[in-house]
Amino acid sequence: MRRSYFTDQQQHPSAAHRSGGPAMAAGTGVARTHEMLEEENDRMMEQMTHKVKALKTLSIDIGDEVKGQNKSLGMMSEDFEGTGGLLGSSFKRVKAMGAAGHNRWMCYMILFILFVFLVLYYAIRWRT
């Protein structure tokens, strides 16, 4: 574009002088370049806005997921505490029974537990 201006100026020096010469043409070129840069900045700003909105939505979704997971973990913790209490009391009763000399009943209980585990093992193995 600049090259064509200079060739025009060499062919018609009076026309270049009347239109303001090279200073006016340079000002027009700078203004056009500035306008192009502004348009590019606006376009890039819009893209950045969309990306920021997407990141904001993603971070809100992550926050909601974390809150839900924390709630689930809290409920699981309560369940495990309840189960631990139940197992603790059962274990105390088994120890008391063993200390009382009921060895025959203890043997039956151990055999029953082994039987239940074997049945569950084969049921799960047969199922898969």
mmCIF file with all atom_site columns, C-alpha atoms in Angstrom:
data_model
loop_
_atom_site.group_PDB
_atom_site.id
_atom_site.type_symbol
_atom_site.label_atom_id
_atom_site.label_alt_id
_atom_site.label_comp_id
_atom_site.label_asym_id
_atom_site.label_entity_id
_atom_site.label_seq_id
_atom_site.pdbx_PDB_ins_code
_atom_site.Cartn_x
_atom_site.Cartn_y
_atom_site.Cartn_z
_atom_site.occupancy
_atom_site.B_iso_or_equiv
_atom_site.pdbx_formal_charge
_atom_site.auth_seq_id
_atom_site.auth_comp_id
_atom_site.auth_asym_id
_atom_site.auth_atom_id
_atom_site.pdbx_PDB_model_num
ATOM 1   C CA . MET A 1 1   ? 0.000   0.000   0.000   1.00 0.00 ? 1   MET A CA 1
ATOM 2   C CA . ARG A 1 2   ? 2.842   2.344   0.803   1.00 0.00 ? 2   ARG A CA 1
ATOM 3   C CA . ARG A 1 3   ? 4.634   1.431   -2.354  1.00 0.00 ? 3   ARG A CA 1
ATOM 4   C CA . SER A 1 4   ? 1.655   2.395   -4.515  1.00 0.00 ? 4   SER A CA 1
ATOM 5   C CA . TYR A 1 5   ? 1.436   5.748   -2.730  1.00 0.00 ? 5   TYR A CA 1
ATOM 6   C CA . PHE A 1 6   ? 5.042   6.541   -3.481  1.00 0.00 ? 6   PHE A CA 1
ATOM 7   C CA . THR A 1 7   ? 4.623   5.629   -7.128  1.00 0.00 ? 7   THR A CA 1
ATOM 8   C CA . ASP A 1 8   ? 1.555   7.893   -7.274  1.00 0.00 ? 8   ASP A CA 1
ATOM 9   C CA . GLN A 1 9   ? 3.535   10.693  -5.666  1.00 0.00 ? 9   GLN A CA 1
ATOM 10  C CA . GLN A 1 10  ? 6.339   10.357  -8.185  1.00 0.00 ? 10  GLN A CA 1
ATOM 11  C CA . GLN A 1 11  ? 3.920   10.519  -11.099 1.00 0.00 ? 11  GLN A CA 1
ATOM 12  C CA . HIS A 1 12  ? 1.770   13.331  -9.696  1.00 0.00 ? 12  HIS A CA 1
ATOM 13  C CA . PRO A 1 13  ? 3.713   15.456  -7.199  1.00 0.00 ? 13  PRO A CA 1
ATOM 14  C CA . SER A 1 14  ? 1.113   18.213  -7.131  1.00 0.00 ? 14  SER A CA 1
ATOM 15  C CA . ALA A 1 15  ? -1.696  15.816  -6.144  1.00 0.00 ? 15  ALA A CA 1
ATOM 16  C CA . ALA A 1 16  ? 0.388   14.459  -3.255  1.00 0.00 ? 16  ALA A CA 1
ATOM 17  C CA . HIS A 1 17  ? 1.150   17.993  -2.106  1.00 0.00 ? 17  HIS A CA 1
ATOM 18  C CA . ARG A 1 18  ? -2.531  18.992  -2.144  1.00 0.00 ? 18  ARG A CA 1
ATOM 19  C CA . SER A 1 19  ? -3.664  15.898  -0.222  1.00 0.00 ? 19  SER A CA 1
ATOM 20  C CA . GLY A 1 20  ? -1.196  16.514  2.582   1.00 0.00 ? 20  GLY A CA 1
ATOM 21  C CA . GLY A 1 21  ? 1.716   14.506  1.222   1.00 0.00 ? 21  GLY A CA 1
ATOM 22  C CA . PRO A 1 22  ? 3.426   11.591  2.923   1.00 0.00 ? 22  PRO A CA 1
ATOM 23  C CA . ALA A 1 23  ? 2.601   12.893  6.438   1.00 0.00 ? 23  ALA A CA 1
ATOM 24  C CA . MET A 1 24  ? -1.143  12.668  5.767   1.00 0.00 ? 24  MET A CA 1
ATOM 25  C CA . ALA A 1 25  ? -0.816  9.228   4.191   1.00 0.00 ? 25  ALA A CA 1
ATOM 26  C CA . ALA A 1 26  ? 1.268   7.996   7.128   1.00 0.00 ? 26  ALA A CA 1
ATOM 27  C CA . GLY A 1 27  ? -1.399  9.308   9.532   1.00 0.00 ? 27  GLY A CA 1
ATOM 28  C CA . THR A 1 28  ? -4.094  7.434   7.619   1.00 0.00 ? 28  THR A CA 1
ATOM 29  C CA . GLY A 1 29  ? -1.997  4.249   7.671   1.00 0.00 ? 29  GLY A CA 1
ATOM 30  C CA . VAL A 1 30  ? -1.358  4.586   11.400  1.00 0.00 ? 30  VAL A CA 1
ATOM 31  C CA . ALA A 1 31  ? -5.065  5.204   12.029  1.00 0.00 ? 31  ALA A CA 1
ATOM 32  C CA . ARG A 1 32  ? -6.002  2.141   9.970   1.00 0.00 ? 32  ARG A CA 1
ATOM 33  C CA . THR A 1 33  ? -3.400  0.033   11.758  1.00 0.00 ? 33  THR A CA 1
ATOM 34  C CA . HIS A 1 34  ? -4.669  1.324   15.095  1.00 0.00 ? 34  HIS A CA 1
ATOM 35  C CA . GLU A 1 35  ? -8.243  0.492   14.069  1.00 0.00 ? 35  GLU A CA 1
ATOM 36  C CA . MET A 1 36  ? -7.220  -3.026  13.023  1.00 0.00 ? 36  MET A CA 1
ATOM 37  C CA . LEU A 1 37  ? -5.405  -3.547  16.324  1.00 0.00 ? 37  LEU A CA 1
ATOM 38  C CA . GLU A 1 38  ? -8.459  -2.332  18.243  1.00 0.00 ? 38  GLU A CA 1
ATOM 39  C CA . GLU A 1 39  ? -10.699 -4.766  16.339  1.00 0.00 ? 39  GLU A CA 1
ATOM 40  C CA . GLU A 1 40  ? -8.289  -7.612  17.065  1.00 0.00 ? 40  GLU A CA 1
ATOM 41  C CA . ASN A 1 41  ? -8.159  -6.617  20.747  1.00 0.00 ? 41  ASN A CA 1
ATOM 42  C CA . ASP A 1 42  ? -11.968 -6.529  20.897  1.00 0.00 ? 42  ASP A CA 1
ATOM 43  C CA . ARG A 1 43  ? -12.181 -9.977  19.296  1.00 0.00 ? 43  ARG A CA 1
ATOM 44  C CA . MET A 1 44  ? -9.549  -11.387 21.644  1.00 0.00 ? 44  MET A CA 1
ATOM 45  C CA . MET A 1 45  ? -11.278 -9.739  24.616  1.00 0.00 ? 45  MET A CA 1
ATOM 46  C CA . GLU A 1 46  ? -14.543 -11.436 23.666  1.00 0.00 ? 46  GLU A CA 1
ATOM 47  C CA . GLN A 1 47  ? -12.776 -14.793 23.402  1.00 0.00 ? 47  GLN A CA 1
ATOM 48  C CA . MET A 1 48  ? -11.182 -14.203 26.798  1.00 0.00 ? 48  MET A CA 1
ATOM 49  C CA . THR A 1 49  ? -14.594 -13.326 28.265  1.00 0.00 ? 49  THR A CA 1
ATOM 50  C CA . HIS A 1 50  ? -16.032 -16.617 27.004  1.00 0.00 ? 50  HIS A CA 1
ATOM 51  C CA . LYS A 1 51  ? -13.106 -18.549 28.471  1.00 0.00 ? 51  LYS A CA 1
ATOM 52  C CA . VAL A 1 52  ? -13.436 -16.787 31.824  1.00 0.00 ? 52  VAL A CA 1
ATOM 53  C CA . LYS A 1 53  ? -17.176 -17.559 31.918  1.00 0.00 ? 53  LYS A CA 1
ATOM 54  C CA . ALA A 1 54  ? -16.450 -21.226 31.130  1.00 0.00 ? 54  ALA A CA 1
ATOM 55  C CA . LEU A 1 55  ? -13.824 -21.375 33.888  1.00 0.00 ? 55  LEU A CA 1
ATOM 56  C CA . LYS A 1 56  ? -16.212 -19.723 36.338  1.00 0.00 ? 56  LYS A CA 1
ATOM 57  C CA . THR A 1 57  ? -18.924 -22.263 35.533  1.00 0.00 ? 57  THR A CA 1
ATOM 58  C CA . LEU A 1 58  ? -16.416 -25.097 35.870  1.00 0.00 ? 58  LEU A CA 1
ATOM 59  C CA . SER A 1 59  ? -15.157 -23.852 39.231  1.00 0.00 ? 59  SER A CA 1
ATOM 60  C CA . ILE A 1 60  ? -18.731 -23.506 40.528  1.00 0.00 ? 60  ILE A CA 1
ATOM 61  C CA . ASP A 1 61  ? -19.484 -27.066 39.390  1.00 0.00 ? 61  ASP A CA 1
ATOM 62  C CA . ILE A 1 62  ? -16.312 -28.321 41.090  1.00 0.00 ? 62  ILE A CA 1
ATOM 63  C CA . GLY A 1 63  ? -17.308 -26.518 44.287  1.00 0.00 ? 63  GLY A CA 1
ATOM 64  C CA . ASP A 1 64  ? -20.775 -28.109 44.210  1.00 0.00 ? 64  ASP A CA 1
ATOM 65  C CA . GLU A 1 65  ? -19.221 -31.537 43.635  1.00 0.00 ? 65  GLU A CA 1
ATOM 66  C CA . VAL A 1 66  ? -16.819 -31.046 46.546  1.00 0.00 ? 66  VAL A CA 1
ATOM 67  C CA . LYS A 1 67  ? -19.695 -30.049 48.850  1.00 0.00 ? 67  LYS A CA 1
ATOM 68  C CA . GLY A 1 68  ? -21.639 -33.158 47.821  1.00 0.00 ? 68  GLY A CA 1
ATOM 69  C CA . GLN A 1 69  ? -18.606 -35.396 48.343  1.00 0.00 ? 69  GLN A CA 1
ATOM 70  C CA . ASN A 1 70  ? -17.947 -33.883 51.781  1.00 0.00 ? 70  ASN A CA 1
ATOM 71  C CA . LYS A 1 71  ? -21.552 -34.548 52.744  1.00 0.00 ? 71  LYS A CA 1
ATOM 72  C CA . SER A 1 72  ? -21.267 -38.170 51.550  1.00 0.00 ? 72  SER A CA 1
ATOM 73  C CA . LEU A 1 73  ? -18.005 -38.635 53.449  1.00 0.00 ? 73  LEU A CA 1
ATOM 74  C CA . GLY A 1 74  ? -19.593 -37.252 56.603  1.00 0.00 ? 74  GLY A CA 1
ATOM 75  C CA . MET A 1 75  ? -22.472 -39.706 56.301  1.00 0.00 ? 75  MET A CA 1
ATOM 76  C CA . MET A 1 76  ? -20.059 -42.595 55.676  1.00 0.00 ? 76  MET A CA 1
ATOM 77  C CA . SER A 1 77  ? -18.019 -41.580 58.702  1.00 0.00 ? 77  SER A CA 1
ATOM 78  C CA . GLU A 1 78  ? -21.138 -41.707 60.879  1.00 0.00 ? 78  GLU A CA 1
ATOM 79  C CA . ASP A 1 79  ? -22.043 -45.124 59.464  1.00 0.00 ? 79  ASP A CA 1
ATOM 80  C CA . PHE A 1 80  ? -18.558 -46.474 60.124  1.00 0.00 ? 80  PHE A CA 1
ATOM 81  C CA . GLU A 1 81  ? -18.622 -45.153 63.674  1.00 0.00 ? 81  GLU A CA 1
ATOM 82  C CA . GLY A 1 82  ? -21.946 -46.926 64.268  1.00 0.00 ? 82  GLY A CA 1
ATOM 83  C CA . THR A 1 83  ? -20.618 -50.147 62.764  1.00 0.00 ? 83  THR A CA 1
ATOM 84  C CA . GLY A 1 84  ? -17.442 -49.886 64.844  1.00 0.00 ? 84  GLY A CA 1
ATOM 85  C CA . GLY A 1 85  ? -19.520 -49.558 68.008  1.00 0.00 ? 85  GLY A CA 1
ATOM 86  C CA . LEU A 1 86  ? -21.618 -52.579 67.054  1.00 0.00 ? 86  LEU A CA 1
ATOM 87  C CA . LEU A 1 87  ? -18.546 -54.690 66.284  1.00 0.00 ? 87  LEU A CA 1
ATOM 88  C CA . GLY A 1 88  ? -16.861 -53.550 69.497  1.00 0.00 ? 88  GLY A CA 1
ATOM 89  C CA . SER A 1 89  ? -19.806 -54.641 71.627  1.00 0.00 ? 89  SER A CA 1
ATOM 90  C CA . SER A 1 90  ? -20.039 -57.968 69.759  1.00 0.00 ? 90  SER A CA 1
ATOM 91  C CA . PHE A 1 91  ? -16.330 -58.592 70.277  1.00 0.00 ? 91  PHE A CA 1
ATOM 92  C CA . LYS A 1 92  ? -16.680 -57.865 74.014  1.00 0.00 ? 92  LYS A CA 1
ATOM 93  C CA . ARG A 1 93  ? -19.499 -60.440 74.259  1.00 0.00 ? 93  ARG A CA 1
ATOM 94  C CA . VAL A 1 94  ? -17.389 -63.039 72.413  1.00 0.00 ? 94  VAL A CA 1
ATOM 95  C CA . LYS A 1 95  ? -14.464 -62.401 74.775  1.00 0.00 ? 95  LYS A CA 1
ATOM 96  C CA . ALA A 1 96  ? -16.758 -62.708 77.800  1.00 0.00 ? 96  ALA A CA 1
ATOM 97  C CA . MET A 1 97  ? -18.144 -65.948 76.455  1.00 0.00 ? 97  MET A CA 1
ATOM 98  C CA . GLY A 1 98  ? -14.631 -67.316 75.895  1.00 0.00 ? 98  GLY A CA 1
ATOM 99  C CA . ALA A 1 99  ? -13.554 -66.285 79.387  1.00 0.00 ? 99  ALA A CA 1
ATOM 100 C CA . ALA A 1 100 ? -16.583 -67.991 80.943  1.00 0.00 ? 100 ALA A CA 1
ATOM 101 C CA . GLY A 1 101 ? -15.404 -71.407 79.738  1.00 0.00 ? 101 GLY A CA 1
ATOM 102 C CA . HIS A 1 102 ? -17.979 -72.015 77.014  1.00 0.00 ? 102 HIS A CA 1
ATOM 103 C CA . ASN A 1 103 ? -15.387 -73.453 74.671  1.00 0.00 ? 103 ASN A CA 1
ATOM 104 C CA . ARG A 1 104 ? -17.838 -75.740 72.903  1.00 0.00 ? 104 ARG A CA 1
ATOM 105 C CA . TRP A 1 105 ? -20.071 -72.765 71.952  1.00 0.00 ? 105 TRP A CA 1
ATOM 106 C CA . MET A 1 106 ? -17.008 -70.823 70.824  1.00 0.00 ? 106 MET A CA 1
ATOM 107 C CA . CYS A 1 107 ? -16.026 -73.691 68.521  1.00 0.00 ? 107 CYS A CA 1
ATOM 108 C CA . TYR A 1 108 ? -19.554 -73.807 67.037  1.00 0.00 ? 108 TYR A CA 1
ATOM 109 C CA . MET A 1 109 ? -19.476 -70.058 66.451  1.00 0.00 ? 109 MET A CA 1
ATOM 110 C CA . ILE A 1 110 ? -16.104 -70.211 64.664  1.00 0.00 ? 110 ILE A CA 1
ATOM 111 C CA . LEU A 1 111 ? -17.302 -73.090 62.473  1.00 0.00 ? 111 LEU A CA 1
ATOM 112 C CA . PHE A 1 112 ? -20.509 -71.200 61.655  1.00 0.00 ? 112 PHE A CA 1
ATOM 113 C CA . ILE A 1 113 ? -18.552 -68.065 60.669  1.00 0.00 ? 113 ILE A CA 1
ATOM 114 C CA . LEU A 1 114 ? -16.211 -70.135 58.469  1.00 0.00 ? 114 LEU A CA 1
ATOM 115 C CA . PHE A 1 115 ? -19.231 -71.787 56.842  1.00 0.00 ? 115 PHE A CA 1
ATOM 116 C CA . VAL A 1 116 ? -20.833 -68.395 56.101  1.00 0.00 ? 116 VAL A CA 1
ATOM 117 C CA . PHE A 1 117 ? -17.609 -67.049 54.580  1.00 0.00 ? 117 PHE A CA 1
ATOM 118 C CA . LEU A 1 118 ? -17.203 -70.144 52.392  1.00 0.00 ? 118 LEU A CA 1
ATOM 119 C CA . VAL A 1 119 ? -20.792 -69.891 51.163  1.00 0.00 ? 119 VAL A CA 1
ATOM 120 C CA . LEU A 1 120 ? -20.329 -66.207 50.351  1.00 0.00 ? 120 LEU A CA 1
ATOM 121 C CA . TYR A 1 121 ? -17.009 -66.882 48.626  1.00 0.00 ? 121 TYR A CA 1
ATOM 122 C CA . TYR A 1 122 ? -18.482 -69.558 46.347  1.00 0.00 ? 122 TYR A CA 1
ATOM 123 C CA . ALA A 1 123 ? -21.612 -67.491 45.689  1.00 0.00 ? 123 ALA A CA 1
ATOM 124 C CA . ILE A 1 124 ? -19.529 -64.520 44.577  1.00 0.00 ? 124 ILE A CA 1
ATOM 125 C CA . ARG A 1 125 ? -17.125 -66.683 42.578  1.00 0.00 ? 125 ARG A CA 1
ATOM 126 C CA . TRP A 1 126 ? -19.976 -68.560 40.879  1.00 0.00 ? 126 TRP A CA 1
ATOM 127 C CA . ARG A 1 127 ? -21.740 -65.289 40.035  1.00 0.00 ? 127 ARG A CA 1
ATOM 128 C CA . THR A 1 128 ? -18.776 -63.779 38.155  1.00 0.00 ? 128 THR A CA 1
#
